[in-house]
PDB file of C-alpha atoms in Angstrom:
ATOM      1  CA  MET A 274      -0.010   0.135  -0.148  1.00 62.00           C
ATOM      2  CA  VAL A 275       0.884   3.824  -0.931  1.00 67.00           C
ATOM      3  CA  GLU A 276       1.175   5.920   1.722  1.00 64.00           C
ATOM      4  CA  ILE A 277       0.247   9.506   0.725  1.00 65.00           C
ATOM      5  CA  VAL A 278       1.825  12.463   3.149  1.00 60.00           C
ATOM      6  CA  ARG A 279       0.016  15.449   2.527  1.00 64.00           C
ATOM      7  CA  ARG A 280       1.474  19.096   3.398  1.00 59.00           C
ATOM      8  CA  ILE A 281      -0.789  22.086   4.484  1.00 74.00           C
ATOM      9  CA  SER A 282       0.068  24.899   2.515  1.00 86.00           C
ATOM     10  CA  THR A 283       3.185  26.904   3.733  1.00 92.00           C
ATOM     11  CA  PRO A 284       2.328  29.858   6.056  1.00 95.00           C
ATOM     12  CA  TRP A 285       4.598  33.143   4.684  1.00 96.00           C
ATOM     13  CA  HIS A 286       6.668  32.417   8.215  1.00 96.00           C
ATOM     14  CA  VAL A 287       8.484  29.469   7.012  1.00 97.00           C
ATOM     15  CA  TRP A 288       9.579  31.592   3.996  1.00 97.00           C
ATOM     16  CA  LEU A 289      10.908  34.224   6.051  1.00 98.00           C
ATOM     17  CA  VAL A 290      12.363  32.240   8.607  1.00 98.00           C
ATOM     18  CA  GLY A 291      14.144  30.125   6.099  1.00 98.00           C
ATOM     19  CA  VAL A 292      15.643  32.667   4.181  1.00 98.00           C
ATOM     20  CA  LEU A 293      16.351  34.696   7.526  1.00 98.00           C
ATOM     21  CA  SER A 294      18.412  31.442   8.481  1.00 98.00           C
ATOM     22  CA  PHE A 295      20.128  30.655   5.526  1.00 98.00           C
ATOM     23  CA  LEU A 296      22.001  34.211   5.551  1.00 98.00           C
ATOM     24  CA  TRP A 297      22.409  33.862   8.723  1.00 98.00           C
ATOM     25  CA  ASN A 298      24.296  31.057   8.894  1.00 98.00           C
ATOM     26  CA  ALA A 299      25.782  31.990   4.986  1.00 98.00           C
ATOM     27  CA  LEU A 300      27.813  35.001   7.029  1.00 97.00           C
ATOM     28  CA  PHE A 301      29.173  32.248   9.413  1.00 97.00           C
ATOM     29  CA  VAL A 302      30.125  29.822   6.594  1.00 98.00           C
ATOM     30  CA  TRP A 303      31.625  32.688   5.357  1.00 97.00           C
ATOM     31  CA  GLN A 304      34.004  33.926   8.205  1.00 95.00           C
ATOM     32  CA  TRP A 305      34.852  29.985   8.852  1.00 96.00           C
ATOM     33  CA  MET A 306      35.993  29.499   5.647  1.00 96.00           C
ATOM     34  CA  LEU A 307      38.187  32.424   5.888  1.00 95.00           C
ATOM     35  CA  GLN A 308      39.433  31.548   9.169  1.00 93.00           C
ATOM     36  CA  VAL A 309      40.927  27.862   8.256  1.00 92.00           C
ATOM     37  CA  THR A 310      41.796  29.470   4.621  1.00 93.00           C
ATOM     38  CA  GLY A 311      44.051  32.126   6.739  1.00 91.00           C
ATOM     39  CA  ASP A 312      42.702  34.929   4.657  1.00 92.00           C
ATOM     40  CA  PRO A 313      45.520  37.908   5.801  1.00 93.00           C
ATOM     41  CA  ALA A 314      42.613  39.948   5.962  1.00 92.00           C
ATOM     42  CA  TYR A 315      40.292  38.161   8.208  1.00 92.00           C
ATOM     43  CA  TRP A 316      43.578  37.716  10.715  1.00 92.00           C
ATOM     44  CA  ALA A 317      44.761  41.339  10.242  1.00 93.00           C
ATOM     45  CA  GLY A 318      41.473  42.508  11.969  1.00 90.00           C
ATOM     46  CA  MET A 319      41.812  40.723  15.244  1.00 91.00           C
ATOM     47  CA  SER A 320      44.205  41.446  17.968  1.00 91.00           C
ATOM     48  CA  PRO A 321      47.419  39.503  18.103  1.00 93.00           C
ATOM     49  CA  ALA A 322      46.094  37.681  21.498  1.00 93.00           C
ATOM     50  CA  GLU A 323      42.950  36.833  19.189  1.00 92.00           C
ATOM     51  CA  ALA A 324      44.530  35.488  16.464  1.00 92.00           C
ATOM     52  CA  VAL A 325      47.204  33.003  18.602  1.00 93.00           C
ATOM     53  CA  TYR A 326      44.442  31.720  20.493  1.00 93.00           C
ATOM     54  CA  LEU A 327      41.846  30.639  17.412  1.00 91.00           C
ATOM     55  CA  ARG A 328      45.444  29.388  15.465  1.00 91.00           C
ATOM     56  CA  THR A 329      46.379  27.420  18.263  1.00 93.00           C
ATOM     57  CA  VAL A 330      43.034  25.949  19.299  1.00 93.00           C
ATOM     58  CA  PRO A 331      42.504  21.991  18.535  1.00 95.00           C
ATOM     59  CA  LEU A 332      41.506  20.741  15.452  1.00 95.00           C
ATOM     60  CA  TRP A 333      38.229  19.235  16.806  1.00 96.00           C
ATOM     61  CA  THR A 334      37.442  22.584  17.237  1.00 96.00           C
ATOM     62  CA  ASP A 335      37.560  24.052  13.921  1.00 94.00           C
ATOM     63  CA  ILE A 336      35.578  21.051  12.767  1.00 97.00           C
ATOM     64  CA  ALA A 337      32.854  21.739  15.381  1.00 97.00           C
ATOM     65  CA  VAL A 338      31.933  25.466  14.291  1.00 97.00           C
ATOM     66  CA  GLY A 339      32.817  24.060  11.129  1.00 97.00           C
ATOM     67  CA  VAL A 340      29.841  21.250  11.323  1.00 98.00           C
ATOM     68  CA  ALA A 341      27.714  24.010  13.043  1.00 98.00           C
ATOM     69  CA  PHE A 342      28.289  26.637  10.702  1.00 98.00           C
ATOM     70  CA  TRP A 343      27.774  24.378   7.653  1.00 98.00           C
ATOM     71  CA  GLY A 344      24.924  22.481   9.574  1.00 98.00           C
ATOM     72  CA  GLY A 345      22.754  25.765   9.777  1.00 98.00           C
ATOM     73  CA  LEU A 346      22.916  26.603   5.698  1.00 98.00           C
ATOM     74  CA  LEU A 347      22.018  23.115   5.388  1.00 98.00           C
ATOM     75  CA  GLY A 348      19.148  23.327   7.767  1.00 98.00           C
ATOM     76  CA  ALA A 349      18.315  26.685   6.493  1.00 98.00           C
ATOM     77  CA  ALA A 350      18.194  25.029   2.630  1.00 98.00           C
ATOM     78  CA  LEU A 351      16.216  22.102   3.884  1.00 98.00           C
ATOM     79  CA  LEU A 352      13.655  24.328   5.498  1.00 98.00           C
ATOM     80  CA  LEU A 353      13.416  26.238   2.518  1.00 98.00           C
ATOM     81  CA  LEU A 354      13.163  23.198   0.106  1.00 97.00           C
ATOM     82  CA  ARG A 355       9.942  21.686   3.286  1.00 97.00           C
ATOM     83  CA  ARG A 356      12.277  18.541   4.633  1.00 97.00           C
ATOM     84  CA  ARG A 357      11.395  17.125   8.069  1.00 95.00           C
ATOM     85  CA  GLN A 358      15.288  16.199   8.240  1.00 98.00           C
ATOM     86  CA  ALA A 359      16.098  20.433   8.860  1.00 98.00           C
ATOM     87  CA  THR A 360      15.553  19.928  12.131  1.00 98.00           C
ATOM     88  CA  MET A 361      18.271  17.203  12.512  1.00 98.00           C
ATOM     89  CA  VAL A 362      20.319  18.588  10.276  1.00 98.00           C
ATOM     90  CA  PHE A 363      19.989  22.245  13.289  1.00 98.00           C
ATOM     91  CA  ALA A 364      20.165  19.960  16.060  1.00 98.00           C
ATOM     92  CA  VAL A 365      23.306  18.231  14.900  1.00 98.00           C
ATOM     93  CA  ALA A 366      25.091  22.150  14.340  1.00 98.00           C
ATOM     94  CA  LEU A 367      23.712  22.649  17.592  1.00 98.00           C
ATOM     95  CA  ILE A 368      25.755  19.982  19.306  1.00 98.00           C
ATOM     96  CA  ALA A 369      28.536  20.633  17.618  1.00 98.00           C
ATOM     97  CA  MET A 370      28.577  24.532  18.715  1.00 97.00           C
ATOM     98  CA  LEU A 371      27.596  23.699  22.200  1.00 97.00           C
ATOM     99  CA  ALA A 372      30.967  21.651  22.032  1.00 97.00           C
ATOM    100  CA  ASP A 373      33.267  24.494  20.992  1.00 95.00           C
ATOM    101  CA  THR A 374      31.452  26.955  23.715  1.00 94.00           C
ATOM    102  CA  VAL A 375      32.323  24.635  25.905  1.00 95.00           C
ATOM    103  CA  TYR A 376      36.067  24.212  24.941  1.00 95.00           C
ATOM    104  CA  VAL A 377      35.851  27.976  25.055  1.00 92.00           C
ATOM    105  CA  HIS A 378      34.691  28.036  28.263  1.00 90.00           C
ATOM    106  CA  PHE A 379      35.343  25.765  30.079  1.00 92.00           C
ATOM    107  CA  MET A 380      38.433  23.964  28.636  1.00 94.00           C
ATOM    108  CA  SER A 381      41.028  27.198  27.340  1.00 93.00           C
ATOM    109  CA  HIS A 382      41.508  30.528  28.172  1.00 91.00           C
ATOM    110  CA  GLY A 383      38.999  31.725  25.320  1.00 91.00           C
ATOM    111  CA  ARG A 384      36.350  33.740  27.098  1.00 91.00           C
ATOM    112  CA  GLU A 385      39.099  35.924  28.720  1.00 93.00           C
ATOM    113  CA  ILE A 386      41.123  36.319  25.567  1.00 93.00           C
ATOM    114  CA  MET A 387      37.499  37.301  23.485  1.00 88.00           C
ATOM    115  CA  GLY A 388      36.219  39.280  25.728  1.00 89.00           C
ATOM    116  CA  PRO A 389      32.047  40.006  26.678  1.00 91.00           C
ATOM    117  CA  VAL A 390      31.155  40.218  22.855  1.00 91.00           C
ATOM    118  CA  GLY A 391      32.939  36.917  22.005  1.00 88.00           C
ATOM    119  CA  VAL A 392      31.095  35.608  24.405  1.00 89.00           C
ATOM    120  CA  ALA A 393      27.995  36.785  24.129  1.00 93.00           C
ATOM    121  CA  LEU A 394      28.189  36.249  19.868  1.00 93.00           C
ATOM    122  CA  GLY A 395      28.373  32.328  21.369  1.00 92.00           C
ATOM    123  CA  LEU A 396      25.060  32.383  23.186  1.00 94.00           C
ATOM    124  CA  ILE A 397      23.475  34.046  20.254  1.00 97.00           C
ATOM    125  CA  LEU A 398      24.626  31.958  18.010  1.00 97.00           C
ATOM    126  CA  ILE A 399      23.617  28.937  20.111  1.00 97.00           C
ATOM    127  CA  GLY A 400      20.149  30.283  20.943  1.00 98.00           C
ATOM    128  CA  VAL A 401      19.464  30.986  17.186  1.00 98.00           C
ATOM    129  CA  LEU A 402      20.390  27.318  16.772  1.00 98.00           C
ATOM    130  CA  ILE A 403      18.085  26.012  19.320  1.00 98.00           C
ATOM    131  CA  ALA A 404      15.197  28.499  17.863  1.00 98.00           C
ATOM    132  CA  GLN A 405      15.743  26.941  14.869  1.00 98.00           C
ATOM    133  CA  THR A 406      15.844  23.565  15.535  1.00 98.00           C
ATOM    134  CA  VAL A 407      12.411  24.233  17.936  1.00 98.00           C
ATOM    135  CA  TYR A 408      10.669  25.413  15.533  1.00 98.00           C
ATOM    136  CA  CYS A 409      11.471  22.926  12.475  1.00 98.00           C
ATOM    137  CA  ALA A 410      10.414  20.862  14.642  1.00 98.00           C
ATOM    138  CA  TRP A 411       7.021  22.829  15.438  1.00 97.00           C
ATOM    139  CA  MET A 412       6.590  23.094  11.785  1.00 97.00           C
ATOM    140  CA  SER A 413       7.295  19.269  11.070  1.00 96.00           C
ATOM    141  CA  ARG A 414       4.298  18.274  13.828  1.00 95.00           C
ATOM    142  CA  ARG A 415       2.043  20.898  12.338  1.00 94.00           C
ATOM    143  CA  GLY A 416       2.666  18.817   8.784  1.00 93.00           C
ATOM    144  CA  VAL A 417       4.050  21.696   7.156  1.00 94.00           C
ATOM    145  CA  ILE A 418       7.829  20.116   6.669  1.00 94.00           C
ATOM    146  CA  VAL A 419       7.890  16.612   5.712  1.00 89.00           C
TER     147      VAL A 419
END
């Protein structure tokens, strides 16, 4: 027997959240690419202490941040395509961002080097990923994304 999954019409906020999420995450993917490729202009905009800290973090933190940012971009694309996998992808991105945050706050002196703005940005990133994950789960339960 073949089951037919029926979608309800797409609310306007799905497109708004999807496009804003895509642009938000694309910005951080771009920033991450500048960091891992060693773009001189990217590094020139930092204090020497910040540059030394970011160049000496363990490889796994760069990978975790990459998974978080690329996962956020993929999750946004899946949301725009109305695929329920967006929820899981955002959740994986959130876990990756949490792993990096644990390193910065509890396993290194990153909090002191990055200062209050760096700490606030990390918390904002986590908050946005939580919101994206919860939103996609809600849209999936309502049958908007399947």
